[in-house]
Structure formats: C-alpha cells, structure tokens
Amino acid sequence: MKKISILLWALSLTVAGYAQDTVLQHSWKNQKYSMFIHWGAIYSTLGGVWEGKQVTRGYSEQIQSHAGIYSDVYGDVAKRFNPARWNADSIVLLAKAAGMKSVVMTSKHHDGFCMFHSRYTDYNVVDATPFHRDALKELAEACHRHGLKFGLYFSLIDWHYPQAYPISSSNSDPITPEHHAFNKKQVTELMTNYGPVSEIWFDMGSLTADQSRELADIVHRLQPGCMVSGRLGNDAGDFCVMGDNQYPDYKIASAWQTPASVYDETWGYRSWQQHGPAAEKAHEKLLGLIKVVSRGGNYLLNIGPRGDGSVVEFEKEVLLRNGQWLQHNGEAIYGAQANPFDTTFAWGEVTTKPGKLYLHLLQQPAEGTIVLPGLTSPVTQVQLLDGNKKLSCKVSTRNGNTTIQLPAGFRLPDQSVQVLALSCKGGVRITPLHLLKNPVALNRHNAVPLYSFSGIDYDSYYRSQVGDRWAFTTARPARMSVVYSAAERGKTLQLTLNGVAQEVTLNGGTVKALHNNAAQLQWGPMYYSGPYRPAIDGKHGDLKNIDVTKPLSARANKPWELRADWKNDSVYSMPGDRNLGWYVLQEITAPAAGDYLVGFTSGDGIAVYLNGEEQVVYNNPERAGTQQEVLLLPLKAGKNQLVVKYYSRFAKTSSWGIHRQVPQEMYVQQLPQQLPGGGREQAIEVRRAKPVSVHRNLRMPNLSIVME
C-alpha cells in the first residue's frame, strides 16, 4: 500500500516477527519443494491434439473446452486409456531424487474425470477405462512407502456433472446446490479412503462463503493434518496460492505457495511441446525455487505424464538436475526462513536459519564484494555450501554494515547457483535499514506492511494487507496512545509489543479535532477513464501528474472524460460486469499541508491513489453490495490529484461516490503499556484480533500509535 521502497521493507520481516503459524502450518512450510502432477485419463491421452491438429489455445488439460469437443465424444477417449508404463513407485522415487518432499496429483480436473474410484460417478479411472485401477490410491500408497507426503488436487468445477453451472471462459463459475452436494461427497471420499493427506489443492469455481467453509470443515474434521489451499475461495484456505507461475516481489505474512509448471504454456501433457536445453530449463526453475523460498513460500513444480503413464524424459532430466543441486545445497532451502534483510540484492537471494545466513549467488557480485546492511553479528566463517569448502574471505564491519570480500579469482560458472553459508556468532542480528528513531507517530505511511493474498474466487484475488509492523527506538520511556477514526471505532485489534500480544478494543478515548482547513479545500471537477478489465489491484497507467487531455494508457482510446454531472457527496450507479473497472480523477487544492478525512462509496472493490501513490486497496469479502470507507489522506499544500479505481466483479450495477462531508475528528485512546527508553530496538505489530481469516484485510487505514 506504499511506495516501492515499502515493498522492499516487507522483505525484512523474519518468520518469527510476523507469523502466527500453527504446528501444522510450520511443518508444511518447512517442506519448501513439492511435485505437482497433472495426469488425466483423457487429456493426457490426447496430448494437446484433436482430430490430428495441435490445439494451441490454452492449457492442454483443458482441451475439451478449447477444442470444443462434445462431452460424449470426449468421454469415449477414456476407453483407450490403459497406461502400461504407469508406475506409482517410480514417480514417487523421481520426486524423492528431485529433492521434493511431497507429491500432489490431480484427483479430478475441470473435465470431471476422476483419477480415483468414486462411488458417486462411473466417470472414473476404475469404471470407465480398461485400466480398472485406482491410480490415486496407488500414488498415495507409494508416497507412504517411500516417506513422502501425499496431497491431491480437486477441481471445484466439473464439465461433466449435469447440474453444474454453465461453464464460462473464466472457469470462475458459481456452484449450484446440487453440484456442491456432489463435491462434498467426493471430498469426503478423498479425505477418507487415501490415508494421511498433507494438502488438498482446490481450484476454480466461485463459491459462496458458506460453501467454502463447509468444504474446509469437512477436510479439517476428517484430516486434521491436511492443509487447505486458498483457491477454495472466500479466504477459507490455510495457505494462499499465487497465480500460475507467479513469483511475488514482496514478502507474505502467511503460509503461501507458488504453483509452477516445467512449461509456462501447459500443465497437462502436450505431445508437441518444444523443450529447448534441459540445463536452461533446470536453471530457470531453480531460480524460481530460490526466489519463492527466499520470500518465505513453498514451490509446487508440475510435470505432465503421458497418457501411457510415463514421464517425459525432458521433465525428468530437469527435475534430476535440480535434485543434484539440492543434494549439495539443500541446507539453504529445507526448513529455511525468508530473507531477514529489509532489502533485496542484485547478486541474488538470502535465506536463513538460526546462526546462519545463506547467500544464493545468482550472478557474480560486482567487484567480488557483498555488503550486508545492518548485520551486526560477527561472521566467524564463510563456506561454499557445495562441499563445505571454507573460503578465505575478508570480512569487515563498518557503519553497522558487514562487507564480505570474496577471494581473488572467485568466479560463478554460467547457469550455476552457488551458496555461501555464513556462520554468525550469537545468532543472526540485523538492524533494520528503516529503523525509526524517536518517532512521534507510527502510522501506515511509515509501517512495514504485512501482506497476504485474499479473494472470493480466482478472478478477485489481490494482495491484501493483514497488518502493520514498526521497528523503532526511543531515547526516553514513553506512554502510548492509539489514534483512530469513527470508521475504526468498535473494532478489536491485536497489538504485539516486543513479542507480548494484547487485544485492544477501540471504544474509548477522547475526541480531538483534526488541525486542518477542510472548509477551505477546493474540489475540482471529476474525470472518468474506462471501462477496463482489471484485477482489483494493479493500475492501467501512470497515476502521477496525470494530464487529462491524454489517455491514461495505450489501452484507452480517448483522453479522460470530463463529467460535469458528477458531484461530491452523491452516490452514483455504474453498469457492472465481470471484472469491470473504471477510474475517477478529481483535483483537490489544499491551503496547507495536512491530514483530511475523505469518504468513499464503492461496490466489489476499490483502490485509492493520491498524487500517484497507492493508499488502500480493498475488496468486498462478503459480497455485501455497497460498502463505505473513510480514509485519512495526507494532502500537500496546493494541488493534489485523487484517483479512485472502482471495481465490479459480481454486481450488475455498482455504486460509487466521493464524499467531503466527513467529520474531521479522531479518537485518542491511551494504552496501558509503557515503552522503555534507552535507545534499544523495539517492535510493534498490529493485526485484527480473531480475524475471520488470516488472509483478510486489516482495514484500519486511519490507525496510528503516538508516543508521549
């Protein structure tokens, strides 16, 4: 929600600093690397080809939809499925050799064909194919034999189920009551008949909140050790899932995972897929693994076996190459925590364990020098992790930074990642680069934001802000007060001071007027740009110093449109549609710099920008129709550009408005804690107390903590 530098600040958080992990989540997060398998009796047999032609549109596991194949004709392909080369043990042993800690296989993809024996449909691998074997059960048993955890994928949409909702191009479709009942029965089967399940990977659909909760409850009741993926929707998952092949450039304050495929173009087998050199592909996927782990996530890498059950040789080679790397460098991956520095590095990535720092060299450090800002722990040893070879490095500390000078002649081979293991005496101690000294107030503008990934369905996911954290020092002891607006009144937050948590209900204190000149603000006319097909977050052009005579972006075929009929303090309706968004621009001239409360009406989502800087992004997590926001905006003296992006995902009409008539007053509530002085480093973290979900937005933008 801040400037780019704040995205880098978020990298400074250690797992201990923000995570509220259960034992289950902690165990799951330590796996780091798992195998994903997209294998279906029909789509894997077709291999991306229909009627002798390559189907180039979309992923090959969705060939039924992309090639427009009739359901009965598509289903007949199952009669050809008899995978003579399928061997569950060999698949699991490949995953093990590749350094993967679990295997997740498609039990049923969107085509509705079950790779397990279901009582509720004969459209399954046992009853509808000559194979007559439960492939999922064989894989589960092989995982248990060889010491790997077993997980499964389950599509929430089903193109074969008669009572399913008509399928759209997005696959984010509502689930009918009959279909939901069917899904519950099949999920119950999967949670009952296949032994311990480490995770269930729900996918697609657009469920109601009740539907998502019911499925999550079934899983947690029958398999207490099973993690539920965030693609169940409605923030009901135990871990959040990035988009396909998506690598976030920010730290996430909850359990999370990136699903990636060996090929970005497909997940299911594609017989005509171009491969290229295996070494290049292995390097590409290794970089993905390291990037995900350095940000605290898990990496789920997919292969797509052929219809005969065999693994594509290229995919096998890619996995084994990286398995060899992990044999020598896995210490820096498994069980490692995220980059503890509040910055990224041009030369590579960082992971950490108690007393250790692991520097993943993705490219040659400039002049052979590595500067670690804020590292105050003495570095007692530098080793090349591969072979545990001690390096004769010059280590020096100056101005609170540690510098590692690599030996003369040290060179990083092409397409090679080497890891330096640094031993730190007394543990890893790092002073944050953005340590606040004697701050007057802690607010969203100087906080390190804590992010997760929230949404109702795949098309409405966005980066949510679930909390704020500050690191600071104070020279003298100080009392604390929390300042908030009427919009936050009645909410309960969890405030953690130096590791000690306490719940604080915002219902007391005194009312103080803001020292501003709200009556003297000059509100210019409103301008419109749109419509666009956006996500909730993200923007379609440069929102700084906008020229209304020019289009917002290349996608806009006209400049901003003056809307003289739009006025402040009114609510308007716009036509809604799936993933439809538009921008409203208004110039505000302030007689003096100051904080001003401004109100907003919105529908399914809203993003507010001031002078090009993002202020907040919210969705409407309960599909609650119209929602109201009040936001404390830091206006500068003179002209300010306020841009609001409104978003429609579900509503046929979407309400919006920008409101000036907001009482310019805040509440000040004293807190019982007293801050010690002495200049020692301290930390405060704020989250919602007992949130509906760990992925749900904090939604307290006007909150601040003042010290006196």
XYZ file of C-alpha atoms in Angstrom:
708
model
C 0.000 0.000 0.000
C 3.035 2.215 -0.077
C 5.879 3.313 -2.303
C 8.157 0.784 -3.967
C 10.607 1.104 -1.101
C 7.953 -0.232 1.242
C 7.758 -3.396 -0.842
C 11.402 -3.873 -0.043
C 10.842 -3.100 3.632
C 8.498 -6.065 3.724
C 11.420 -8.338 2.947
C 12.925 -7.523 6.335
C 10.409 -9.498 8.346
C 11.585 -12.782 9.784
C 9.106 -15.589 10.180
C 9.215 -15.160 13.953
C 8.404 -11.493 13.523
C 5.030 -11.863 11.915
C 3.802 -15.417 11.569
C 1.029 -16.869 13.665
C 1.670 -20.406 12.483
C 0.105 -23.495 13.870
C 2.326 -26.555 14.235
C 0.683 -27.897 11.071
C 1.438 -24.749 9.077
C 5.018 -24.690 10.331
C 5.562 -28.303 9.259
C 4.002 -27.680 5.860
C 6.061 -24.522 5.271
C 9.285 -26.376 6.002
C 8.727 -28.727 3.043
C 9.564 -25.895 0.615
C 9.537 -28.036 -2.554
C 6.908 -30.452 -3.874
C 5.865 -32.217 -7.064
C 2.606 -31.353 -8.818
C 1.210 -33.908 -11.280
C -1.393 -33.105 -13.915
C -2.413 -36.514 -15.235
C -5.841 -37.334 -16.603
C -7.095 -40.372 -18.461
C -8.496 -38.308 -21.323
C -6.485 -35.102 -21.680
C -3.154 -36.885 -21.170
C -4.105 -39.432 -23.821
C -4.940 -36.650 -26.275
C -1.696 -34.804 -25.509
C -2.864 -31.468 -26.879
C -4.037 -32.902 -30.226
C -7.595 -33.244 -31.516
C -8.553 -34.724 -34.884
C -4.916 -34.666 -35.922
C -4.436 -30.964 -35.190
C -2.461 -29.266 -32.469
C -4.755 -27.351 -30.109
C -2.697 -24.250 -29.411
C -5.267 -22.379 -27.378
C -4.996 -22.619 -23.600
C -3.591 -25.343 -21.397
C -3.715 -28.873 -22.788
C -5.501 -30.268 -19.723
C -8.448 -28.068 -20.765
C -8.527 -29.341 -24.347
C -12.190 -30.335 -24.102
C -13.154 -26.695 -23.722
C -10.572 -25.152 -26.052
C -11.204 -27.614 -28.897
C -14.988 -27.592 -28.418
C -15.291 -31.364 -28.023
C -18.733 -32.858 -27.352
C -18.992 -34.463 -23.909
C -19.867 -37.946 -25.177
C -17.117 -37.906 -27.803
C -14.627 -36.662 -25.229
C -15.698 -39.309 -22.725
C -15.180 -42.090 -25.259
C -11.436 -41.356 -25.212
C -11.325 -42.927 -21.754
C -11.926 -46.306 -23.397
C -8.410 -46.024 -24.853
C -6.726 -45.352 -21.513
C -4.614 -48.297 -20.370
C -1.291 -46.823 -19.156
C 1.133 -49.716 -19.421
C 4.055 -47.520 -18.279
C 2.388 -46.132 -15.171
C 4.323 -46.979 -12.028
C 3.473 -45.016 -8.913
C 6.676 -46.051 -7.155
C 8.835 -44.722 -9.967
C 7.001 -41.382 -9.883
C 7.494 -41.045 -6.142
C 11.134 -42.091 -6.364
C 11.642 -39.459 -9.068
C 10.165 -36.818 -6.758
C 12.432 -38.025 -3.977
C 15.518 -37.916 -6.199
C 14.499 -34.428 -7.279
C 14.570 -33.286 -3.649
C 10.803 -32.890 -3.367
C 9.096 -33.549 -0.038
C 5.547 -34.288 -1.168
C 3.537 -35.189 -4.255
C 0.226 -33.550 -5.213
C -1.782 -35.190 -8.007
C -4.951 -34.250 -9.867
C -7.752 -36.396 -8.460
C -10.190 -34.648 -10.805
C -9.608 -31.770 -13.191
C -12.180 -29.492 -14.826
C -13.272 -32.192 -17.278
C -14.771 -34.072 -14.327
C -12.987 -37.349 -14.997
C -11.885 -38.878 -11.696
C -8.484 -40.494 -11.354
C -9.843 -42.248 -8.268
C -12.629 -44.748 -7.698
C -15.690 -42.708 -6.781
C -18.986 -44.149 -5.595
C -20.855 -41.135 -6.963
C -19.981 -41.325 -10.668
C -18.811 -44.018 -13.046
C -16.850 -41.343 -14.903
C -13.711 -42.561 -13.173
C -10.499 -44.422 -13.886
C -11.717 -47.744 -12.451
C -15.157 -47.957 -14.031
C -14.676 -46.149 -17.358
C -11.259 -47.344 -18.587
C -9.594 -50.661 -19.433
C -7.062 -49.817 -16.721
C -9.569 -50.623 -13.944
C -7.155 -49.415 -11.233
C -7.318 -46.554 -8.760
C -4.294 -44.505 -9.835
C -4.664 -42.031 -6.973
C -4.657 -44.786 -4.367
C -1.546 -46.323 -5.910
C 0.218 -42.980 -5.724
C -0.886 -42.405 -2.120
C 0.412 -45.813 -1.088
C 3.715 -45.247 -2.916
C 4.175 -41.906 -1.122
C 3.616 -43.565 2.229
C 6.045 -46.377 1.352
C 8.833 -44.018 0.390
C 8.397 -41.394 3.093
C 6.932 -38.546 1.038
C 3.792 -36.682 1.960
C 0.758 -37.128 -0.253
C -1.568 -34.384 -1.439
C -4.236 -34.079 -4.083
C -5.811 -31.570 -6.427
C -9.592 -31.294 -6.753
C -11.375 -29.122 -9.302
C -14.412 -27.376 -7.895
C -15.923 -27.052 -11.358
C -16.927 -30.135 -13.326
C -17.746 -30.018 -17.025
C -19.288 -33.494 -16.845
C -21.664 -33.039 -13.913
C -25.209 -32.433 -15.241
C -26.242 -29.954 -12.552
C -23.090 -27.887 -12.807
C -23.447 -24.237 -13.649
C -22.999 -23.407 -17.370
C -19.250 -23.106 -17.850
C -17.766 -19.699 -18.679
C -14.460 -18.827 -20.290
C -13.020 -17.846 -16.906
C -13.844 -21.103 -15.039
C -14.756 -18.880 -12.066
C -18.311 -20.136 -12.060
C -20.954 -20.360 -9.331
C -21.565 -23.817 -7.899
C -25.191 -24.976 -7.809
C -26.540 -26.571 -4.606
C -26.670 -29.978 -6.327
C -23.089 -29.638 -7.534
C -21.901 -28.508 -4.110
C -23.523 -31.564 -2.507
C -21.725 -33.737 -5.065
C -18.403 -32.036 -4.333
C -18.859 -32.591 -0.606
C -19.427 -36.302 -1.165
C -16.336 -36.656 -3.298
C -14.160 -34.615 -0.931
C -15.366 -36.861 1.893
C -14.266 -39.892 -0.149
C -10.868 -38.389 -0.783
C -10.373 -37.487 2.866
C -11.434 -40.963 3.982
C -10.031 -43.550 1.576
C -6.445 -42.472 0.834
C -4.636 -42.394 4.137
C -2.965 -39.248 5.504
C -3.309 -36.288 3.139
C -0.926 -33.355 3.586
C -2.793 -30.841 1.438
C -5.848 -30.565 -0.765
C -5.457 -28.218 -3.689
C -8.900 -26.869 -4.564
C -9.147 -24.980 -7.837
C -11.506 -22.623 -9.654
C -15.229 -22.070 -9.204
C -16.844 -19.119 -7.461
C -18.301 -20.475 -4.262
C -20.388 -18.790 -1.627
C -18.733 -18.214 1.734
C -20.855 -20.996 3.240
C -19.820 -23.438 0.510
C -16.135 -22.693 1.061
C -16.437 -23.068 4.827
C -18.355 -26.356 4.537
C -15.661 -27.931 2.367
C -12.880 -26.660 4.624
C -14.708 -28.051 7.651
C -15.005 -31.496 6.028
C -11.264 -31.551 5.364
C -10.288 -30.367 8.839
C -12.667 -32.810 10.532
C -11.570 -35.880 8.570
C -7.906 -34.943 8.062
C -6.698 -32.648 10.882
C -3.197 -32.772 9.356
C -4.309 -31.550 5.923
C -3.696 -28.008 4.676
C -6.414 -26.441 2.513
C -5.393 -24.298 -0.458
C -6.569 -20.724 -0.789
C -8.192 -21.413 -4.136
C -11.139 -22.776 -2.196
C -12.083 -19.105 -2.135
C -13.629 -16.749 0.400
C -10.395 -16.719 2.447
C -11.209 -20.213 3.744
C -7.802 -21.719 2.915
C -4.967 -22.468 5.311
C -2.421 -21.201 2.783
C -2.722 -18.724 -0.043
C -1.799 -19.571 -3.619
C -0.200 -17.247 -6.133
C -1.346 -17.177 -9.734
C 0.013 -19.797 -12.110
C 3.789 -19.376 -12.469
C 3.641 -16.172 -10.418
C 6.584 -15.064 -8.280
C 5.739 -12.232 -5.884
C 8.297 -9.485 -5.320
C 7.046 -8.912 -1.788
C 7.020 -10.839 1.487
C 3.824 -12.634 2.516
C 2.837 -12.814 6.177
C 1.015 -16.151 5.985
C 1.638 -19.643 4.650
C 1.762 -19.473 0.844
C 2.739 -21.322 -2.286
C 3.645 -20.683 -5.913
C 2.383 -23.319 -8.362
C 4.664 -23.557 -11.380
C 4.901 -25.847 -14.384
C 8.025 -27.001 -16.175
C 6.451 -25.216 -19.158
C 4.527 -21.983 -18.694
C 2.355 -22.963 -21.691
C 0.727 -26.074 -20.227
C 0.337 -28.302 -17.179
C -1.090 -31.426 -18.787
C 0.947 -33.441 -21.313
C 1.436 -31.759 -24.714
C 2.939 -34.099 -27.297
C 4.220 -31.273 -29.482
C 5.717 -29.143 -26.685
C 9.049 -27.538 -27.557
C 11.682 -28.227 -24.920
C 14.985 -26.488 -25.509
C 18.115 -27.321 -23.499
C 17.333 -29.097 -20.227
C 20.138 -27.217 -18.453
C 18.493 -23.861 -19.236
C 15.087 -25.029 -18.091
C 16.526 -26.535 -14.901
C 18.286 -23.239 -14.143
C 15.054 -21.314 -14.743
C 13.105 -23.495 -12.315
C 15.893 -23.468 -9.747
C 15.782 -19.679 -9.740
C 12.024 -19.931 -9.184
C 12.507 -22.243 -6.212
C 15.125 -19.987 -4.629
C 13.063 -16.839 -5.140
C 9.974 -18.413 -3.562
C 11.859 -19.797 -0.558
C 13.700 -16.505 -0.026
C 10.294 -14.843 0.360
C 9.024 -17.499 2.764
C 6.909 -19.622 0.422
C 6.666 -23.169 -0.897
C 7.315 -24.160 -4.509
C 4.998 -26.661 -6.211
C 6.542 -27.707 -9.549
C 4.405 -29.581 -12.053
C 5.041 -32.372 -14.534
C 2.531 -33.792 -17.019
C 2.984 -37.523 -17.669
C 1.942 -39.026 -20.998
C -1.253 -40.972 -21.399
C 0.719 -44.215 -21.105
C 1.854 -43.161 -17.622
C 5.460 -42.393 -18.495
C 7.244 -39.193 -17.516
C 8.520 -37.014 -20.342
C 12.289 -37.532 -20.441
C 12.966 -33.790 -20.633
C 10.926 -33.152 -17.488
C 12.684 -35.962 -15.682
C 16.095 -34.534 -16.582
C 15.090 -31.060 -15.382
C 13.964 -32.436 -12.033
C 17.032 -34.611 -11.542
C 19.424 -31.768 -12.372
C 17.926 -29.642 -9.631
C 17.794 -32.668 -7.342
C 21.570 -32.909 -7.675
C 21.893 -29.230 -6.752
C 19.708 -29.772 -3.693
C 21.804 -32.721 -2.552
C 24.673 -30.283 -2.083
C 22.769 -27.108 -1.187
C 19.506 -28.260 0.368
C 20.554 -26.970 3.789
C 19.843 -23.476 2.462
C 16.340 -24.475 1.311
C 14.623 -27.012 3.564
C 13.373 -25.515 6.805
C 14.984 -22.194 5.935
C 13.335 -18.902 6.712
C 12.969 -15.954 4.403
C 15.431 -13.168 3.683
C 15.848 -11.336 7.023
C 17.204 -8.136 5.464
C 14.919 -5.264 4.545
C 16.284 -5.096 1.036
C 16.925 -7.272 -1.971
C 20.310 -7.777 -3.597
C 21.444 -7.517 -7.211
C 23.660 -10.594 -6.835
C 20.955 -12.959 -5.595
C 18.757 -14.085 -2.723
C 19.118 -14.817 1.010
C 17.663 -17.466 3.311
C 18.420 -18.034 6.968
C 18.434 -20.486 9.865
C 19.441 -19.920 13.497
C 23.022 -18.680 13.459
C 23.301 -18.994 9.671
C 22.866 -16.838 6.591
C 22.753 -18.424 3.149
C 23.706 -16.180 0.245
C 22.406 -17.643 -3.029
C 24.668 -16.195 -5.703
C 22.571 -15.945 -8.864
C 25.144 -13.749 -10.558
C 28.679 -12.583 -9.939
C 28.812 -9.891 -7.209
C 30.213 -6.638 -8.537
C 33.944 -6.417 -7.797
C 33.584 -9.582 -5.729
C 32.040 -7.567 -2.884
C 28.911 -8.349 -0.888
C 27.559 -5.721 1.514
C 25.064 -6.917 4.137
C 23.393 -3.786 5.546
C 22.666 -3.785 9.258
C 24.303 -7.152 10.027
C 25.929 -6.692 13.423
C 26.655 -10.346 14.257
C 30.319 -11.292 13.899
C 30.779 -13.578 10.888
C 33.049 -16.379 12.080
C 33.168 -18.453 8.901
C 32.266 -18.300 5.208
C 31.789 -21.619 3.411
C 30.884 -22.635 -0.081
C 27.947 -24.881 0.830
C 28.611 -27.308 -2.002
C 31.394 -29.411 -0.489
C 31.534 -27.331 2.717
C 34.668 -25.618 1.408
C 35.900 -22.819 3.592
C 36.510 -19.600 1.686
C 39.245 -17.186 2.643
C 37.120 -14.061 2.557
C 37.942 -10.711 4.062
C 35.119 -9.823 6.448
C 34.845 -6.282 7.768
C 32.283 -4.224 9.651
C 31.833 -0.505 9.200
C 28.975 1.877 9.977
C 26.800 -1.037 11.049
C 27.257 -2.935 7.770
C 29.176 -6.152 7.154
C 31.211 -6.492 3.963
C 32.313 -9.828 2.508
C 35.201 -9.574 0.056
C 35.364 -12.767 -1.983
C 38.752 -14.312 -2.760
C 40.547 -13.035 -5.834
C 39.664 -15.162 -8.807
C 36.279 -16.290 -7.439
C 34.001 -16.732 -10.429
C 30.453 -18.006 -10.685
C 30.123 -20.533 -13.521
C 27.444 -19.905 -16.173
C 23.972 -21.178 -15.257
C 25.214 -22.113 -11.839
C 23.926 -21.081 -8.441
C 26.405 -21.281 -5.607
C 25.524 -20.738 -1.965
C 27.731 -19.109 0.632
C 26.970 -20.218 4.182
C 27.840 -17.581 6.779
C 28.134 -18.598 10.424
C 27.150 -15.773 12.759
C 28.314 -15.716 16.350
C 25.488 -15.306 18.841
C 22.808 -15.675 16.165
C 21.814 -13.520 13.217
C 21.344 -9.940 14.406
C 20.315 -7.323 11.870
C 19.459 -3.688 12.482
C 16.692 -2.708 10.042
C 17.696 -0.128 7.476
C 14.417 1.654 8.115
C 14.619 1.660 11.895
C 12.580 4.618 13.146
C 14.347 6.734 15.765
C 12.230 8.546 18.344
C 9.131 8.538 16.141
C 6.295 10.860 17.072
C 3.698 8.577 15.493
C 3.556 5.138 13.951
C 1.117 5.015 11.034
C 0.522 3.297 7.702
C 2.938 5.625 5.941
C 5.999 4.535 7.963
C 4.941 0.927 8.652
C 6.215 -2.285 7.181
C 3.019 -3.755 5.700
C 2.177 -7.409 6.326
C 0.698 -8.942 3.200
C -1.370 -11.967 2.312
C -3.455 -12.967 -0.720
C -7.221 -12.598 -0.394
C -10.284 -13.009 -2.540
C -13.624 -14.641 -3.136
C -12.503 -16.515 -6.240
C -9.625 -16.718 -8.728
C -10.746 -13.609 -10.608
C -10.943 -11.454 -7.489
C -7.706 -12.349 -5.680
C -5.496 -9.469 -4.689
C -2.625 -8.671 -2.344
C -4.314 -7.911 0.974
C -2.704 -6.036 3.846
C -3.318 -8.001 7.033
C -1.289 -5.919 9.453
C 1.382 -3.301 10.092
C 4.717 -3.557 11.851
C 7.183 -0.956 13.057
C 10.761 -1.245 14.342
C 11.919 1.770 16.292
C 13.961 3.147 19.158
C 13.093 5.705 21.803
C 15.635 7.580 23.889
C 13.248 8.039 26.794
C 10.396 5.973 28.289
C 7.078 6.917 26.736
C 3.350 6.340 27.088
C 1.410 5.177 24.064
C -1.996 6.134 22.717
C -3.847 4.718 19.749
C -5.485 7.237 17.415
C -8.318 6.161 15.149
C -11.337 7.471 13.254
C -15.014 6.709 13.668
C -14.603 4.125 10.888
C -12.377 2.013 13.158
C -14.429 2.512 16.317
C -15.685 -0.735 17.846
C -13.081 -2.932 16.171
C -10.656 -5.035 18.187
C -7.019 -5.275 17.228
C -4.170 -7.445 18.446
C -1.254 -5.236 19.410
C 2.055 -7.018 19.924
C 4.747 -5.014 21.699
C 8.198 -6.623 21.769
C 6.680 -10.083 21.423
C 3.888 -9.655 24.000
C 0.393 -9.632 22.484
C -2.668 -7.879 23.857
C -6.151 -7.274 22.483
C -7.292 -3.660 22.316
C -10.884 -2.702 21.583
C -11.200 0.730 20.018
C -14.085 2.104 22.043
C -12.661 4.717 24.361
C -10.589 7.837 24.494
C -11.276 11.478 23.815
C -12.381 13.151 20.612
C -9.915 15.567 19.065
C -10.491 17.664 16.006
C -8.005 17.443 13.179
C -5.958 20.576 12.708
C -6.808 21.148 9.072
C -8.675 23.547 6.845
C -11.277 21.191 5.388
C -13.751 24.011 4.704
C -11.153 25.740 2.537
C -10.398 22.743 0.318
C -11.179 23.375 -3.344
C -12.607 20.330 -5.107
C -12.221 20.341 -8.871
C -14.422 18.635 -11.457
C -14.434 14.851 -11.849
C -12.975 12.994 -14.818
C -13.638 9.439 -15.978
C -11.458 6.833 -17.689
C -12.700 3.380 -18.592
C -14.022 0.834 -18.726
C -11.168 -1.633 -18.189
C -10.907 -5.339 -17.449
C -8.696 -5.174 -14.366
C -7.944 -7.064 -11.235
C -8.740 -5.218 -8.024
C -5.117 -4.208 -7.550
C -2.767 -3.018 -10.258
C -3.271 0.002 -12.462
C -3.555 0.756 -16.155
C -1.155 3.640 -16.459
C 0.953 6.198 -14.633
C -1.241 7.827 -11.994
C 1.287 10.505 -11.105
C 0.966 14.006 -12.617
C -1.917 12.968 -14.857
C -2.649 15.066 -17.939
C -6.410 14.779 -18.515
C -6.009 15.681 -22.193
C -4.129 12.412 -22.762
C -5.263 8.790 -22.432
C -4.471 7.011 -19.175
C -2.808 4.186 -21.098
C -2.343 2.771 -24.576
C -5.449 0.642 -23.964
C -7.553 3.781 -23.602
C -8.548 5.135 -26.996
C -9.532 8.552 -25.670
C -8.401 11.099 -23.064
C -10.015 11.474 -19.668
C -13.682 12.418 -19.994
C -14.946 15.444 -18.062
C -18.108 14.525 -16.133
C -19.676 17.818 -15.097
C -22.764 15.923 -13.943
C -20.836 14.137 -11.179
C -20.693 15.881 -7.804
C -19.223 15.137 -4.412
C -21.427 13.793 -1.608
C -23.639 11.925 -4.071
C -23.831 8.219 -4.853
C -23.950 7.095 -8.482
C -24.536 3.768 -10.185
C -22.461 2.327 -12.982
C -23.175 -0.775 -15.065
C -21.398 -3.734 -13.505
C -19.868 -6.714 -15.255
C -17.382 -9.491 -14.615
C -14.037 -7.862 -13.788
C -15.025 -4.401 -14.930
C -13.280 -1.334 -13.577
C -13.084 2.392 -14.118
C -11.157 5.387 -12.755
C -12.407 8.670 -11.327
C -9.968 11.589 -11.091
C -10.514 14.707 -9.006
C -8.122 17.504 -8.175
C -8.100 18.840 -4.607
C -6.388 22.109 -3.763
C -5.387 22.460 -0.109
C -4.494 25.790 1.547
C -1.945 23.985 3.727
C -0.492 20.518 4.073
C -2.395 18.324 6.469
C -4.445 15.192 7.063
C -8.014 15.227 5.829
C -10.738 12.586 6.223
C -12.488 11.753 2.952
C -15.326 9.278 2.458
C -15.880 6.781 -0.357
C -18.745 4.590 -1.526
C -17.849 1.505 -3.555
C -19.062 -1.918 -4.618
C -16.969 -5.058 -5.139
C -13.627 -3.321 -4.833
C -11.817 -0.008 -4.536
C -8.262 1.301 -4.860
C -7.363 4.847 -3.824
C -4.322 6.753 -5.088
C -3.133 10.194 -4.010
C -0.584 12.005 -6.170
C 0.286 8.689 -7.789
C 0.836 6.820 -4.500
C -1.358 3.888 -3.562
C -3.252 4.492 -0.315
C -5.517 1.454 0.074
C -6.854 -1.480 -1.925
C -9.950 -3.297 -0.647
C -12.269 -5.948 -1.947
C -15.783 -6.672 -0.682
C -15.192 -10.024 1.027
C -18.816 -10.784 1.873
C -20.246 -9.639 -1.483
C -22.129 -7.194 0.701
C -23.262 -4.813 -2.024
C -22.392 -1.203 -1.275
C -19.580 -0.504 1.183
C -18.377 2.693 2.838
C -14.822 3.811 3.583
C -13.304 6.789 5.364
C -9.664 7.482 4.611
C -7.238 9.906 6.204
C -5.450 11.462 3.217
C -2.160 13.371 3.634
C -2.742 16.312 1.304
C 0.146 18.553 0.363
C -0.232 22.301 0.099
C -1.521 23.248 -3.327
C -2.873 20.856 -5.927
C -3.392 17.154 -5.255
C -4.639 14.508 -7.652
C -7.042 11.978 -6.148
C -7.631 8.896 -8.315
C -10.081 6.177 -7.325
C -10.364 2.894 -9.168
C -13.725 1.213 -8.721
C -14.098 -2.482 -9.427
C -17.061 -4.709 -10.244
C -16.765 -8.496 -10.072
C -20.266 -9.733 -9.221
C -22.716 -6.807 -9.195
C -24.874 -5.942 -12.186
C -24.755 -2.337 -11.069
C -22.042 -0.828 -8.908
C -22.418 2.177 -6.624
C -19.707 4.748 -6.111
C -19.125 8.171 -4.614
C -16.528 10.558 -3.161
C -17.669 12.385 -0.032
C -16.467 15.613 1.554
C -18.973 15.798 4.403
C -16.976 13.730 6.888
C -16.435 14.928 10.489
C -12.798 15.958 10.747
C -12.143 14.364 14.118
C -10.239 11.436 15.598
C -10.341 9.420 18.814
C -7.314 9.227 21.108
C -7.260 6.203 23.446
C -4.423 5.704 25.897
C -2.799 2.269 26.061
C -1.647 0.680 29.322
C 1.786 -0.320 28.009
C 4.766 1.943 28.607
C 7.678 1.937 26.225
C 11.118 1.555 27.794
C 13.717 4.069 26.713
C 17.450 3.702 26.441
C 17.574 3.591 22.630
C 17.093 -0.171 22.375
C 15.388 -1.608 19.314
C 11.681 -2.300 19.804
C 8.858 -3.583 17.637
C 5.100 -3.115 17.487
C 2.813 -5.157 15.284
C -0.896 -4.585 14.718
C -3.379 -7.112 13.309
C -7.087 -7.749 13.659
C -7.923 -9.786 16.758
C -9.573 -13.132 15.935
C -9.918 -12.343 12.214
C -12.350 -14.219 10.014
C -9.268 -15.329 8.113
C -5.545 -14.674 8.327
C -5.818 -13.516 4.704
C -8.478 -10.858 5.372
C -7.539 -7.182 5.088
C -6.768 -5.301 8.310
C -8.928 -2.432 7.074
C -7.855 0.119 9.674
C -6.098 2.678 7.459
C -6.530 5.624 9.823
C -4.966 3.907 12.828
C -1.808 5.352 14.345
C 0.122 4.981 17.594
C 1.512 8.107 19.163
C 4.173 8.336 21.860
C 4.408 10.975 24.542
